Each structure stands twice: as C-alpha cells, then as structure tokens.
GROMACS .gro file of C-alpha atoms in nm:
model
  114
    1MET     CA    1  -0.002  -0.002  -0.001
    2THR     CA    2   0.134   0.344  -0.091
    3LYS     CA    3   0.156   0.613   0.162
    4PRO     CA    4  -0.097   0.901   0.148
    5LYS     CA    5   0.055   1.227   0.011
    6ILE     CA    6  -0.033   1.554   0.167
    7LEU     CA    7   0.030   1.903   0.015
    8CYS     CA    8   0.146   2.148   0.282
    9LEU     CA    9   0.080   2.518   0.221
   10HIS     CA   10   0.231   2.763   0.451
   11GLY     CA   11   0.071   3.109   0.579
   12PHE     CA   12   0.135   3.465   0.470
   13GLY     CA   13   0.488   3.591   0.517
   14GLU     CA   14   0.614   3.235   0.574
   15ASN     CA   15   0.767   2.971   0.343
   16ALA     CA   16   0.790   2.595   0.306
   17GLU     CA   17   1.100   2.573   0.536
   18LEU     CA   18   0.945   2.768   0.821
   19PHE     CA   19   0.613   2.594   0.799
   20LYS     CA   20   0.802   2.261   0.819
   21ILE     CA   21   0.952   2.379   1.150
   22ARG     CA   22   0.623   2.517   1.280
   23SER     CA   23   0.449   2.175   1.198
   24ARG     CA   24   0.703   1.963   1.366
   25ASN     CA   25   0.452   1.825   1.628
   26PHE     CA   26   0.218   1.722   1.335
   27ARG     CA   27   0.505   1.567   1.158
   28ALA     CA   28   0.600   1.382   1.473
   29VAL     CA   29   0.252   1.231   1.505
   30VAL     CA   30   0.239   1.143   1.127
   31GLY     CA   31   0.592   1.007   1.114
   32ASP     CA   32   0.672   0.822   0.805
   33THR     CA   33   0.309   0.699   0.744
   34ALA     CA   34   0.263   0.981   0.499
   35ASP     CA   35   0.457   1.191   0.247
   36LEU     CA   36   0.434   1.541   0.323
   37VAL     CA   37   0.514   1.803   0.026
   38PHE     CA   38   0.591   2.142   0.147
   39LEU     CA   39   0.549   2.415  -0.118
   40ASP     CA   40   0.681   2.774  -0.136
   41GLY     CA   41   0.422   3.037  -0.232
   42PRO     CA   42   0.522   3.223  -0.550
   43VAL     CA   43   0.463   3.572  -0.426
   44ASP     CA   44   0.753   3.756  -0.269
   45ILE     CA   45   0.600   3.994  -0.018
   46GLY     CA   46   0.912   4.177   0.074
   47SER     CA   47   1.099   4.216   0.395
   48LEU     CA   48   0.879   4.165   0.690
   49HIS     CA   49   1.160   4.041   0.901
   50MET     CA   50   0.970   3.743   1.041
   51THR     CA   51   1.186   3.508   1.223
   52THR     CA   52   1.134   3.157   1.375
   53GLY     CA   53   1.032   3.312   1.703
   54GLY     CA   54   1.185   3.058   1.932
   55LEU     CA   55   1.088   2.766   1.722
   56VAL     CA   56   1.455   2.666   1.667
   57ASP     CA   57   1.764   2.707   1.871
   58ALA     CA   58   1.873   3.073   1.903
   59SER     CA   59   2.210   3.006   1.763
   60ILE     CA   60   2.066   2.890   1.443
   61ALA     CA   61   1.767   3.123   1.419
   62ARG     CA   62   1.772   3.345   1.114
   63GLU     CA   63   1.534   3.531   0.881
   64PHE     CA   64   1.333   3.343   0.640
   65THR     CA   65   1.228   3.448   0.298
   66ASN     CA   66   0.870   3.603   0.330
   67LEU     CA   67   0.635   3.445   0.079
   68GLY     CA   68   0.268   3.440   0.013
   69TRP     CA   69   0.002   3.289  -0.216
   70TRP     CA   70  -0.135   3.636  -0.299
   71TRP     CA   71  -0.090   4.000  -0.180
   72MET     CA   72  -0.415   4.169  -0.087
   73ARG     CA   73  -0.458   4.529  -0.169
   74ARG     CA   74  -0.767   4.722  -0.080
   75GLY     CA   75  -0.885   5.052  -0.217
   76ARG     CA   76  -1.202   5.116  -0.416
   77SER     CA   77  -1.188   4.751  -0.503
   78PHE     CA   78  -1.036   4.436  -0.380
   79GLU     CA   79  -0.740   4.311  -0.558
   80ALA     CA   80  -0.536   3.994  -0.492
   81ARG     CA   81  -0.209   4.035  -0.659
   82GLY     CA   82  -0.025   3.718  -0.767
   83ILE     CA   83  -0.327   3.493  -0.745
   84GLY     CA   84  -0.273   3.396  -1.115
   85LYS     CA   85   0.099   3.293  -1.037
   86THR     CA   86  -0.036   3.090  -0.744
   87MET     CA   87  -0.300   2.913  -0.947
   88ASP     CA   88  -0.036   2.831  -1.214
   89LEU     CA   89   0.194   2.688  -0.965
   90ILE     CA   90  -0.078   2.484  -0.796
   91SER     CA   91  -0.188   2.345  -1.128
   92LYS     CA   92   0.172   2.249  -1.212
   93VAL     CA   93   0.228   2.084  -0.874
   94LEU     CA   94  -0.094   1.882  -0.891
   95THR     CA   95  -0.006   1.769  -1.242
   96GLU     CA   96   0.350   1.687  -1.182
   97GLN     CA   97   0.350   1.555  -0.812
   98GLY     CA   98  -0.006   1.457  -0.761
   99PRO     CA   99  -0.242   1.309  -0.691
  100PHE     CA  100  -0.261   1.437  -0.329
  101ASP     CA  101  -0.470   1.270  -0.070
  102GLY     CA  102  -0.503   1.571   0.137
  103ILE     CA  103  -0.400   1.928   0.205
  104LEU     CA  104  -0.256   2.086   0.511
  105GLY     CA  105  -0.274   2.463   0.526
  106PHE     CA  106  -0.213   2.728   0.777
  107SER     CA  107  -0.366   3.073   0.753
  108GLN     CA  108  -0.349   3.196   0.400
  109GLY     CA  109  -0.252   2.851   0.289
  110ALA     CA  110  -0.574   2.710   0.447
  111SER     CA  111  -0.762   2.976   0.260
  112LEU     CA  112  -0.609   2.865  -0.063
  113ALA     CA  113  -0.687   2.498   0.015
  114ILE     CA  114  -1.057   2.582   0.041
   0.00000   0.00000   0.00000
C-alpha cells in the first residue's frame, strides 16, 4: 500500500521551510506514514523580518524569505495580486507531483486549500 501524500501550504509571510519547522508536532505524529510535500508560495511579499520566533535554537535562528500565495490590496476595489501565479503553480504541482490525498494549510495556505 502506498503512503498518502499531503500537500502542505504555509501562511502569509512564511515559506515551506518555516512551515516545516512550525508543523514539527504534526510531523512527529504522522511520522513516516505519509509523504508531506511542502510548497513555497510564488509571491515575494518583501521584507517583513519574520523570524522563527523561538521555534529553533537561537544560535541557528535566522530570517526566512517572506512569501505568500497572494498579496491583498484594498482600495476602491479588492485586488489579490499574484493569485494567477499561485493558480499556475498549484496546477503545475498537482499535475507533476499529484495526486494528493489531502491538504494541510495554515492561515493563507488554508484559505487557498478551500
């Protein structure tokens, strides 16, 4: 029997590497009973200087690349910048690495999963 494959989508201002760290308890429970595929969002949202916030030893803590699945801009109308790039990436990943048995998303990644 093949292991289930789960697509993992980080939150706004994070990236795949940081989400992997943040989900360490989940990964410990799942162990090697499932394949977890962590994906980087394609939208560089700039320098927010978000760090691991105590999730890793201070001697190796560093800043991470701040990515998102889209950048929201509000004004007279709502605009989700980068959503096209995101849809293209998700389509490519589903085609090349799928099928997936589930999706684990955090914050913006969870919104994308819906």
